[in-house]
Each structure stands twice: as structure tokens, then as C-alpha cells.
CSV table of C-alpha atoms in Angstrom, one decimal:
chain,number,residue,atom,x,y,z
A,1,MET,CA,123.5,23.7,-31.3
A,2,HIS,CA,122.6,27.1,-30.0
A,3,LYS,CA,119.6,27.3,-32.2
A,4,ILE,CA,118.4,23.9,-31.0
A,5,SER,CA,118.7,25.0,-27.4
A,6,LYS,CA,116.6,28.1,-28.1
A,7,LEU,CA,114.0,26.0,-29.8
A,8,CYS,CA,113.8,23.6,-26.9
A,9,VAL,CA,113.4,26.5,-24.4
A,10,SER,CA,110.7,28.0,-26.5
A,11,VAL,CA,108.7,24.7,-26.7
A,12,ILE,CA,109.0,24.3,-22.9
A,13,LEU,CA,107.8,27.9,-22.3
A,14,ILE,CA,104.8,27.3,-24.4
A,15,PHE,CA,103.6,24.5,-22.1
A,16,ILE,CA,104.7,26.2,-18.9
A,17,LEU,CA,103.4,29.8,-19.3
A,18,PRO,CA,99.7,30.3,-18.7
A,19,GLY,CA,97.5,31.4,-21.5
A,20,CYS,CA,94.1,32.9,-21.9
A,21,TRP,CA,92.2,29.7,-22.8
A,22,ASN,CA,90.0,30.0,-19.7
A,23,ARG,CA,89.4,33.7,-19.8
A,24,THR,CA,86.1,35.3,-18.8
A,25,GLU,CA,85.1,38.6,-20.4
A,26,LEU,CA,83.5,41.3,-18.2
A,27,ASN,CA,80.3,41.2,-20.3
A,28,GLU,CA,79.9,37.6,-19.4
A,29,ILE,CA,79.7,38.0,-15.6
A,30,GLY,CA,77.1,39.5,-13.3
A,31,ILE,CA,78.8,41.5,-10.5
A,32,THR,CA,76.7,40.9,-7.4
A,33,SER,CA,76.3,43.9,-5.1
A,34,ALA,CA,74.2,42.2,-2.4
A,35,THR,CA,72.6,38.8,-1.7
A,36,GLY,CA,69.6,37.8,0.4
A,37,PHE,CA,68.6,34.4,1.8
A,38,ASP,CA,65.1,33.3,2.9
A,39,ARG,CA,63.7,29.8,3.7
A,40,GLU,CA,60.6,28.4,2.1
A,41,GLY,CA,60.0,25.1,3.8
A,42,ASN,CA,63.2,23.1,3.5
A,43,ASP,CA,64.4,25.1,0.5
A,44,TRP,CA,66.6,28.2,0.3
A,45,LEU,CA,65.3,31.2,-1.6
A,46,ALA,CA,68.4,33.1,-2.8
A,47,THR,CA,68.0,36.6,-4.0
A,48,TYR,CA,70.8,38.3,-6.0
A,49,GLN,CA,71.2,42.0,-6.7
A,50,VAL,CA,73.3,42.3,-9.8
A,51,ILE,CA,74.8,45.5,-11.2
A,52,VAL,CA,73.7,46.7,-14.6
A,53,PRO,CA,76.9,48.3,-16.0
A,54,SER,CA,75.2,50.2,-18.8
A,55,SER,CA,73.1,52.2,-16.4
A,56,ILE,CA,76.0,53.4,-14.3
A,57,THR,CA,77.1,56.9,-15.2
A,58,SER,CA,79.1,59.6,-13.4
A,59,ASN,CA,75.9,61.1,-12.0
A,60,THR,CA,75.0,60.0,-8.5
A,61,GLY,CA,71.3,60.5,-8.8
A,62,GLY,CA,69.4,57.4,-9.9
A,63,GLY,CA,66.9,59.4,-12.0
A,64,SER,CA,69.5,60.9,-14.3
A,65,GLY,CA,71.8,59.4,-16.9
A,66,SER,CA,69.6,56.4,-17.6
A,67,SER,CA,66.0,55.3,-17.5
A,68,GLN,CA,67.1,51.9,-16.4
A,69,PRO,CA,67.8,50.9,-12.7
A,70,ALA,CA,71.4,50.4,-11.8
A,71,VAL,CA,70.7,46.9,-10.5
A,72,ASN,CA,68.6,43.9,-11.5
A,73,VAL,CA,67.2,41.7,-8.7
A,74,PHE,CA,65.9,38.1,-9.1
A,75,SER,CA,65.3,35.1,-6.8
A,76,VAL,CA,66.1,31.4,-7.3
A,77,LYS,CA,65.0,28.5,-5.1
A,78,GLY,CA,67.1,25.5,-4.4
A,79,SER,CA,67.6,22.8,-1.8
A,80,THR,CA,71.1,24.2,-1.1
A,81,ILE,CA,72.6,27.6,-1.6
A,82,THR,CA,75.0,26.3,-4.2
A,83,GLU,CA,72.1,24.7,-6.1
A,84,ALA,CA,70.2,28.0,-6.1
A,85,ALA,CA,73.2,29.8,-7.6
A,86,SER,CA,73.6,27.1,-10.2
A,87,LEU,CA,69.9,27.3,-11.2
A,88,SER,CA,70.3,31.1,-11.7
A,89,ASN,CA,71.9,30.3,-15.0
A,90,LEU,CA,68.6,29.1,-16.3
A,91,ASP,CA,67.1,32.6,-16.4
A,92,ASN,CA,70.2,34.9,-16.0
A,93,PRO,CA,72.5,35.4,-19.0
A,94,ARG,CA,75.5,36.2,-16.9
A,95,ARG,CA,77.5,34.0,-14.5
A,96,LEU,CA,77.2,35.4,-10.9
A,97,TYR,CA,80.4,36.9,-9.6
A,98,PHE,CA,80.5,37.3,-5.8
A,99,ALA,CA,83.9,38.8,-5.1
A,100,HIS,CA,82.4,42.4,-4.9
A,101,ASN,CA,79.4,41.4,-2.9
A,102,ASN,CA,78.8,44.1,-0.2
A,103,VAL,CA,76.2,42.7,2.1
A,104,VAL,CA,74.3,39.5,2.9
A,105,ILE,CA,70.8,39.9,4.2
A,106,VAL,CA,69.1,37.0,6.0
A,107,GLY,CA,65.3,36.9,6.5
A,108,LYS,CA,63.7,36.3,9.9
A,109,GLU,CA,62.4,32.8,9.0
A,110,ALA,CA,65.8,31.7,7.7
A,111,MET,CA,67.5,33.0,10.9
A,112,GLU,CA,65.0,31.1,13.1
A,113,LYS,CA,66.1,27.9,11.4
A,114,GLY,CA,69.8,28.7,11.6
A,115,ILE,CA,72.3,29.8,8.9
A,116,ALA,CA,75.1,27.4,9.5
A,117,GLN,CA,74.7,26.1,6.0
A,118,LEU,CA,75.1,29.7,4.7
A,119,ILE,CA,78.2,30.3,6.7
A,120,ASP,CA,79.6,26.9,5.5
A,121,ASN,CA,79.1,28.1,1.9
A,122,TYR,CA,80.9,31.4,2.4
A,123,MET,CA,83.8,29.8,4.3
A,124,ARG,CA,84.3,27.0,1.9
A,125,ASN,CA,84.4,28.9,-1.5
A,126,THR,CA,87.2,31.1,-2.6
A,127,GLU,CA,85.2,33.6,-4.6
A,128,SER,CA,82.8,34.5,-1.8
A,129,ARG,CA,84.5,36.7,0.8
A,130,GLU,CA,83.9,36.1,4.5
A,131,THR,CA,84.5,39.9,5.1
A,132,VAL,CA,81.1,40.7,3.6
A,133,TRP,CA,78.7,42.6,6.0
A,134,LEU,CA,75.9,40.5,7.6
A,135,LEU,CA,72.4,41.9,8.2
A,136,LEU,CA,69.1,40.5,9.4
A,137,THR,CA,65.6,41.7,8.5
A,138,ASP,CA,62.1,41.1,10.1
A,139,LYS,CA,60.8,40.9,6.5
A,140,LYS,CA,61.8,38.7,3.6
A,141,ALA,CA,65.4,39.4,2.5
A,142,ASP,CA,64.3,39.6,-1.1
A,143,SER,CA,61.9,42.4,-0.3
A,144,ILE,CA,64.7,44.5,1.1
A,145,LEU,CA,67.0,43.9,-1.8
A,146,ARG,CA,64.4,45.1,-4.3
A,147,LYS,CA,64.3,48.5,-2.6
A,148,LEU,CA,66.2,51.5,-3.9
A,149,ILE,CA,68.1,53.8,-1.4
A,150,PRO,CA,68.2,57.4,-2.7
A,151,PRO,CA,70.4,59.2,-3.5
A,152,GLU,CA,72.7,56.4,-4.4
A,153,LYS,CA,72.1,54.1,-7.3
A,154,ILE,CA,73.4,50.7,-6.1
A,155,PRO,CA,71.4,49.7,-2.9
A,156,GLY,CA,74.0,47.0,-1.8
A,157,SER,CA,76.8,49.5,-1.8
A,158,SER,CA,74.6,52.0,0.0
A,159,LEU,CA,73.8,49.5,2.8
A,160,ALA,CA,77.6,48.9,3.1
A,161,GLN,CA,78.3,52.6,3.4
A,162,ILE,CA,75.5,53.0,6.0
A,163,LEU,CA,77.2,50.3,8.2
A,164,ILE,CA,80.7,51.7,7.8
A,165,LYS,CA,79.5,55.3,8.7
A,166,GLU,CA,77.5,53.9,11.6
A,167,LYS,CA,80.6,52.1,12.9
A,168,ARG,CA,82.8,55.2,12.7
A,169,ILE,CA,80.3,57.9,13.8
A,170,ALA,CA,77.4,56.5,15.8
A,171,SER,CA,78.5,53.1,17.2
A,172,ILE,CA,74.9,52.2,18.1
A,173,PHE,CA,74.7,49.0,16.0
A,174,PRO,CA,78.2,47.8,15.4
A,175,PRO,CA,78.3,45.9,12.1
A,176,VAL,CA,79.5,42.3,11.8
A,177,THR,CA,80.8,40.3,9.0
A,178,VAL,CA,80.3,36.6,8.0
A,179,PHE,CA,83.7,35.9,9.6
A,180,ASP,CA,82.6,37.5,12.9
A,181,TYR,CA,79.5,35.4,12.9
A,182,ALA,CA,81.5,32.2,12.3
A,183,TYR,CA,84.1,33.1,14.9
A,184,LYS,CA,81.4,33.9,17.6
A,185,MET,CA,79.4,30.7,16.9
A,186,ASN,CA,82.6,28.7,17.5
A,187,SER,CA,83.6,30.6,20.7
A,188,ASP,CA,82.6,29.6,24.2
A,189,ALA,CA,79.9,32.3,24.4
A,190,LYS,CA,78.3,31.3,21.1
A,191,ALA,CA,76.4,34.6,20.9
A,192,ILE,CA,76.4,37.7,18.7
A,193,GLY,CA,74.4,40.8,17.9
A,194,ILE,CA,73.5,41.5,14.3
A,195,PRO,CA,72.0,44.8,13.0
A,196,MET,CA,68.5,44.6,11.7
A,197,VAL,CA,67.4,46.4,8.5
A,198,THR,CA,63.8,47.3,7.9
A,199,ILE,CA,61.5,49.6,6.0
A,200,SER,CA,60.5,52.7,8.0
A,201,GLY,CA,57.9,55.2,7.2
A,202,THR,CA,54.1,55.5,6.7
A,203,GLU,CA,52.5,52.1,6.8
A,204,SER,CA,49.7,53.1,4.5
A,205,GLU,CA,52.1,53.9,1.7
A,206,ASN,CA,52.8,51.2,-0.9
A,207,GLU,CA,56.3,49.8,-0.4
A,208,LYS,CA,56.5,49.1,-4.2
A,209,LYS,CA,57.3,52.8,-4.6
A,210,LEU,CA,60.9,52.1,-3.4
A,211,GLU,CA,61.3,49.6,-6.3
A,212,SER,CA,60.8,52.3,-9.0
A,213,LEU,CA,63.1,55.0,-10.3
A,214,ASP,CA,60.3,57.4,-9.5
A,215,ILE,CA,61.5,57.4,-5.9
A,216,TYR,CA,64.4,59.6,-7.0
A,217,LYS,CA,62.0,62.2,-8.1
A,218,GLU,CA,60.6,62.6,-4.6
A,219,VAL,CA,62.3,65.1,-2.3
A,220,THR,CA,61.2,63.3,0.9
A,221,PRO,CA,60.3,59.6,0.3
A,222,SER,CA,57.6,58.4,2.7
A,223,GLN,CA,59.5,55.2,3.3
A,224,ARG,CA,63.2,54.4,3.7
A,225,VAL,CA,65.5,51.5,4.3
A,226,ARG,CA,67.2,51.9,7.7
A,227,ILE,CA,68.9,50.1,10.5
A,228,SER,CA,66.4,49.8,13.3
A,229,GLU,CA,67.6,47.4,16.1
A,230,LEU,CA,70.0,44.7,17.1
A,231,ALA,CA,69.1,41.0,16.7
A,232,ILE,CA,70.5,38.7,19.4
A,233,ILE,CA,71.7,35.3,18.2
A,234,GLN,CA,72.4,32.4,20.5
A,235,ASN,CA,73.7,29.0,19.1
A,236,ASP,CA,72.8,30.0,15.6
A,237,ARG,CA,69.2,30.9,16.5
A,238,LEU,CA,67.4,34.2,16.9
A,239,VAL,CA,66.4,34.7,20.5
A,240,GLY,CA,65.7,38.4,21.0
A,241,TYR,CA,66.3,42.1,20.2
A,242,MET,CA,67.9,45.2,21.6
A,243,ASN,CA,66.8,48.8,21.0
A,244,GLN,CA,69.2,51.7,20.3
A,245,ASN,CA,70.1,52.5,23.9
A,246,GLU,CA,70.6,48.8,24.9
A,247,SER,CA,72.6,48.2,21.8
A,248,ARG,CA,74.9,51.2,22.4
A,249,GLY,CA,75.3,49.9,25.9
A,250,LEU,CA,76.6,46.7,24.4
A,251,SER,CA,79.0,48.8,22.3
A,252,TRP,CA,80.3,50.5,25.5
A,253,LEU,CA,80.7,47.2,27.2
A,254,THR,CA,82.6,45.5,24.3
A,255,ASN,CA,84.9,48.5,23.5
A,256,LYS,CA,83.3,49.2,20.1
A,257,VAL,CA,82.5,52.9,20.5
A,258,ASN,CA,84.6,54.8,18.0
A,259,GLY,CA,82.4,57.9,18.1
A,260,THR,CA,78.9,58.8,19.1
A,261,VAL,CA,76.8,61.7,20.5
A,262,LEU,CA,75.5,61.8,24.0
A,263,THR,CA,72.5,64.0,24.7
A,264,LEU,CA,72.0,65.2,28.3
A,265,SER,CA,69.0,66.9,29.8
A,266,SER,CA,69.2,69.8,32.2
A,267,SER,CA,66.5,68.7,34.6
A,268,LYS,CA,66.8,71.9,36.8
A,269,GLU,CA,65.7,74.1,33.9
A,270,LYS,CA,62.1,74.4,32.7
A,271,PRO,CA,61.4,74.0,29.8
A,272,ARG,CA,64.0,71.3,29.6
A,273,GLN,CA,67.2,72.3,27.8
A,274,ASP,CA,69.6,69.7,26.3
A,275,ILE,CA,73.3,69.5,25.9
A,276,SER,CA,75.1,67.3,23.3
A,277,LEU,CA,78.5,65.8,23.7
A,278,THR,CA,80.5,64.4,20.8
A,279,VAL,CA,82.5,61.5,21.9
A,280,LEU,CA,86.1,61.7,20.6
A,281,ASN,CA,87.3,58.3,21.8
A,282,SER,CA,86.4,55.7,24.4
A,283,LYS,CA,88.3,52.8,26.0
A,284,THR,CA,86.8,49.9,28.0
A,285,ARG,CA,88.7,47.6,30.2
A,286,LEU,CA,87.4,44.4,31.7
A,287,GLN,CA,88.6,42.8,34.9
A,288,LEU,CA,87.3,39.3,35.9
A,289,ILE,CA,87.1,38.6,39.6
A,290,LYS,CA,86.4,35.1,40.9
A,291,LYS,CA,84.4,35.0,44.1
A,292,GLY,CA,83.8,31.5,45.3
A,293,TYR,CA,82.1,29.6,42.5
A,294,SER,CA,80.7,32.8,40.9
A,295,TYR,CA,82.2,35.7,39.0
A,296,ILE,CA,82.2,39.4,39.0
A,297,MET,CA,83.1,41.5,36.0
A,298,ASN,CA,84.5,44.9,36.7
A,299,VAL,CA,84.0,47.3,33.8
A,300,GLN,CA,86.0,50.5,33.5
A,301,VAL,CA,85.1,53.0,30.8
A,302,LYS,CA,87.2,56.1,30.0
A,303,THR,CA,85.7,58.5,27.5
A,304,LYS,CA,86.8,61.8,26.1
A,305,ALA,CA,84.3,64.2,24.6
A,306,ASN,CA,83.6,67.8,23.4
A,307,ILE,CA,80.5,69.8,24.1
A,308,SER,CA,79.1,70.3,20.6
A,309,GLU,CA,75.8,71.9,21.5
A,310,SER,CA,74.2,73.6,24.5
A,311,GLY,CA,70.7,74.9,24.9
A,312,SER,CA,71.2,75.3,28.6
A,313,LYS,CA,71.9,78.5,30.5
A,314,LEU,CA,74.5,76.8,32.6
A,315,ASN,CA,77.8,78.7,32.8
A,316,LEU,CA,80.2,76.4,31.0
A,317,SER,CA,83.2,78.5,32.0
A,318,GLN,CA,82.9,77.2,35.6
A,319,VAL,CA,84.8,74.0,36.4
A,320,THR,CA,82.1,72.8,38.8
A,321,VAL,CA,79.5,73.0,36.0
A,322,VAL,CA,81.7,71.0,33.6
A,323,LYS,CA,82.2,68.4,36.3
A,324,GLN,CA,78.5,68.1,36.7
A,325,ILE,CA,78.1,67.5,33.0
A,326,GLU,CA,80.8,64.9,33.0
A,327,ALA,CA,79.1,63.1,35.9
A,328,GLN,CA,75.8,63.2,34.1
A,329,ALA,CA,77.4,61.8,31.0
A,330,ALA,CA,79.1,59.0,33.0
A,331,LYS,CA,75.7,58.1,34.5
A,332,LYS,CA,74.1,57.9,31.1
A,333,ILE,CA,76.8,55.6,29.8
A,334,GLY,CA,76.5,53.4,32.9
A,335,ASP,CA,72.7,53.3,32.6
A,336,GLU,CA,73.0,52.1,28.9
A,337,ILE,CA,75.5,49.4,29.9
A,338,ARG,CA,73.2,48.2,32.7
A,339,ALA,CA,70.2,48.2,30.4
A,340,SER,CA,72.1,46.1,27.9
A,341,TRP,CA,73.3,43.8,30.7
A,342,GLU,CA,69.7,43.3,31.9
A,343,VAL,CA,68.6,42.1,28.5
A,344,MET,CA,71.5,39.7,28.2
A,345,GLN,CA,70.9,38.2,31.6
A,346,GLN,CA,67.2,37.8,30.9
A,347,LEU,CA,67.9,35.8,27.8
A,348,GLY,CA,71.1,34.1,29.1
A,349,THR,CA,73.1,35.3,26.1
A,350,ASP,CA,76.7,36.2,26.7
A,351,LEU,CA,77.1,38.9,24.0
A,352,GLY,CA,80.2,40.3,25.9
A,353,GLY,CA,82.2,37.1,25.3
A,354,PHE,CA,82.8,36.7,29.1
A,355,ALA,CA,82.8,32.9,28.7
A,356,ASP,CA,86.0,33.1,26.6
A,357,ILE,CA,87.7,35.2,29.4
A,358,ILE,CA,86.7,32.7,32.1
A,359,HIS,CA,87.9,29.8,29.9
A,360,ARG,CA,91.3,31.5,29.4
A,361,GLU,CA,91.8,32.6,33.0
A,362,HIS,CA,90.2,29.7,34.9
A,363,PRO,CA,90.3,26.7,32.5
A,364,LYS,CA,89.7,24.0,35.2
A,365,HIS,CA,86.6,25.7,36.6
A,366,TRP,CA,85.3,26.4,33.0
A,367,LYS,CA,85.2,22.6,32.4
A,368,GLU,CA,82.8,22.3,35.3
A,369,ILE,CA,80.4,25.1,34.3
A,370,GLU,CA,80.8,24.9,30.5
A,371,ASN,CA,77.6,22.8,29.9
A,372,ASP,CA,75.6,25.1,32.2
A,373,TRP,CA,77.0,28.4,31.2
A,374,GLY,CA,73.6,30.0,30.4
A,375,LYS,CA,72.5,29.6,34.0
A,376,GLU,CA,75.9,30.6,35.4
A,377,PHE,CA,75.9,33.7,33.3
A,378,LYS,CA,72.6,34.8,34.8
A,379,ASN,CA,74.1,34.7,38.2
A,380,MET,CA,77.1,36.8,37.2
A,381,ASP,CA,77.5,40.3,38.6
A,382,LEU,CA,78.6,43.5,36.9
A,383,ASN,CA,80.3,46.5,38.4
A,384,VAL,CA,80.5,49.6,36.2
A,385,GLN,CA,82.8,52.5,36.6
A,386,VAL,CA,82.7,55.3,34.0
A,387,ASN,CA,84.9,58.4,33.7
A,388,VAL,CA,84.1,61.1,31.2
A,389,THR,CA,86.5,63.9,30.5
A,390,ILE,CA,85.3,67.0,28.5
A,391,LYS,CA,88.3,68.2,26.5
A,392,ARG,CA,86.8,71.5,25.3
A,393,PRO,CA,83.4,73.2,25.7
A,394,GLY,CA,83.5,74.8,22.2
A,395,MET,CA,84.0,78.3,20.9
A,396,PHE,CA,81.3,79.6,23.3
A,397,GLN,CA,82.0,79.3,27.0
A,398,ASN,CA,78.3,79.9,27.7
A,399,SER,CA,75.4,78.9,25.5
A,400,PHE,CA,73.9,81.4,23.0
A,401,ARG,CA,70.7,81.3,25.0
A,402,SER,CA,72.5,82.8,28.0
A,403,LEU,CA,73.5,85.8,25.8
A,404,GLU,CA,70.0,86.7,24.9
């Protein structure tokens, strides 16, 4: 009887325990590092940057260890994004695997038509991760994905690292994910800023150079892939742009400054001498005030920084001098916030998400102005108060110039 029980249990376990009947070997999948999406008429042009495992070595330089690029890039056209991915099996020997995708790049023409279908694809499928970084380009997305980024070997991973470092160190163009985009498009403001990636350098040079391993043999490539400006999206459409100062102003306003460098000019000295402050941390608080049928947003920014460089002859050991520098830094931050605010009001785009605050604090009034928020936003006022505290002037109390 005991043997029969064991046999029955064994038979049951055979049917219950999972097996390896549907396994997928690593050499059968194409690990996608980055993807790009363009529009050609009503069709989607999907571009995939797939890692070539055999070319990856312990060396970081792309020109050593292998004569083959670390990625293979190809494009497929389809009426939908899913169809394009399916048609990739006609000329690609490996099944595309998106779980390790780093960035999604969208071409300008595709963004002008809207990317709701792309977001739907990412939010609906389990393999694609909505935490992937989202970038726009003023060129075709496929042209960006075909460019190598020295000294790293995998361009998709390099772009992701650029965005991560930018978020932590510079805070000029805060990166956004596919989830961030979906969240903002379903908020009351329905607006978001997305970093733009482009090719910088000498226009006369051939961009094809960035698609060859020979680029790793150049000490100073004439062209590079870089983040250039911030694209402004309203209701899933591209409506405008912000430059570096305006974009950083938006970062101050939305409490996204983790670290950055402020350069101040000493206008009293000729020739002009600059002072650099390294921001340690910054905190922004928003206070909404309702005045009649309009609103005022009070913005309070508190920033702590160190003096990291001084070309001025100012005596930094004097408290009054340090206070002057703090006041100058506060003015610069305030000017950047106002510059950003001016662009937003001109376009009627609520990148600060103020509509969500009004909806939360004044729900009845929000129902009255919801359908005309763009106009109401243009009439909104902004009061900015900035306080900068310099924690330490550095090892030198005075500048090296003053010792000469």
C-alpha cells in the first residue's frame, strides 16, 4: 500500500511540476539595447539595436577585442508596432527580447503625429518595461540608433548612462520614462518635457563616420551624440522646445535639481572673472493661492552649495562678500525659473503640473475651468523666492588670483 501511494504521488508531481518544454536558449534571442520609432505615412518604422554577444569582451574600447561592432541595427516597417516586431523574424535569426531595453527614441515626425499607440504597446505587454528611458530626436530615430558613442561599445547603454548621470549631476534635462509620459498624459495638465538627442559637431563631416568602428581610432571625433534641448509635449503632440537655461529653470520649479553647477560673473571686475558654485541639494515648495477667479503660485527654493572655483579677486573670507555671492546665485536661479515660466505661458503648457494641484485643492472651481485650462494657465501669476546658502568656500578663503 505504501508503494502504491508513492507511485501515485510521483505521477501527480509529473503533471504538476513545470518542465523545460518551452525553454528558450540564450543563443536564440536577440537582446535589444535600444529601440527607435519613426513614421512613414501611416506606417511605423521600428528600428532595433540588438547586442552581438560574441563581440563583447572585457575591454571597454570598441576598437579592441573584436573587429565586429557590439550591436546590430536594422529597421522593419509595419502598420502597427507589434506587426513590425513580428515581421523582424523574416530577416533576423533571433527572437527580439525587450526586457533589457535601455532607451526608446522617437523621431520628430512620429511625435508630431502622437505616440499614444507606442505607449499602449509598452503598457500592455509584460516583456516591455515601462521604466525604459524616453528620448526624442529632431532627426530620424533610426539614424541615431546607428551611431556609435565612444568610448563605450553599446550605444543604447551609453545613452541610458548619459541620462542617469545628467539626472544626478547636472539636472538640466531631467530624464523621463515611458511610465512618466503615460502618467502625465493622463493627468490634468497633460504636458511633459522630454530630452532631445541629436548629432553635434561639424556639419560638413559625414555622419556615416559614427557608424563605423573607425570612430574608436579617433582621439577627438568631429561629431558626437548628445542631449541638446528639451522638447515640450502637450496632449501627445510636440508644441515647442526649451534651451538649457529654460529647462533647468523647469527643474528648479518642479523640484528635480539633485545637483548642478551655477556659474556667476563678477561684473565689477574687468576682464570679467567667474565663480562656480556646486549645488549640494535643493528643495522647492509650491503654495497655491486663490485670488478671486485666478490663481497665484508661490515658489520657494532653498539651495545649499559650495564654492568650487573662483577666478575673482573678491575676499571670500568676508561674510558680506559671501552674502553677495549668495544673492547673485539666488537671482540667477530666479531668472532661470522665470525664463522657463515665460515659455510655458506663451505655449499654454502646464509643465509644472499646477492643474493637478488646483484640481486637488479646489475641485469645484476646477470643473468650471477644466475645459479652458490653457487660457486660465496663461493668466496665472508666479511669485519666486530663492534662498541660497554657501556651506563652505573651499580650501582657499581667497582665490589663487588674489595671491599673485
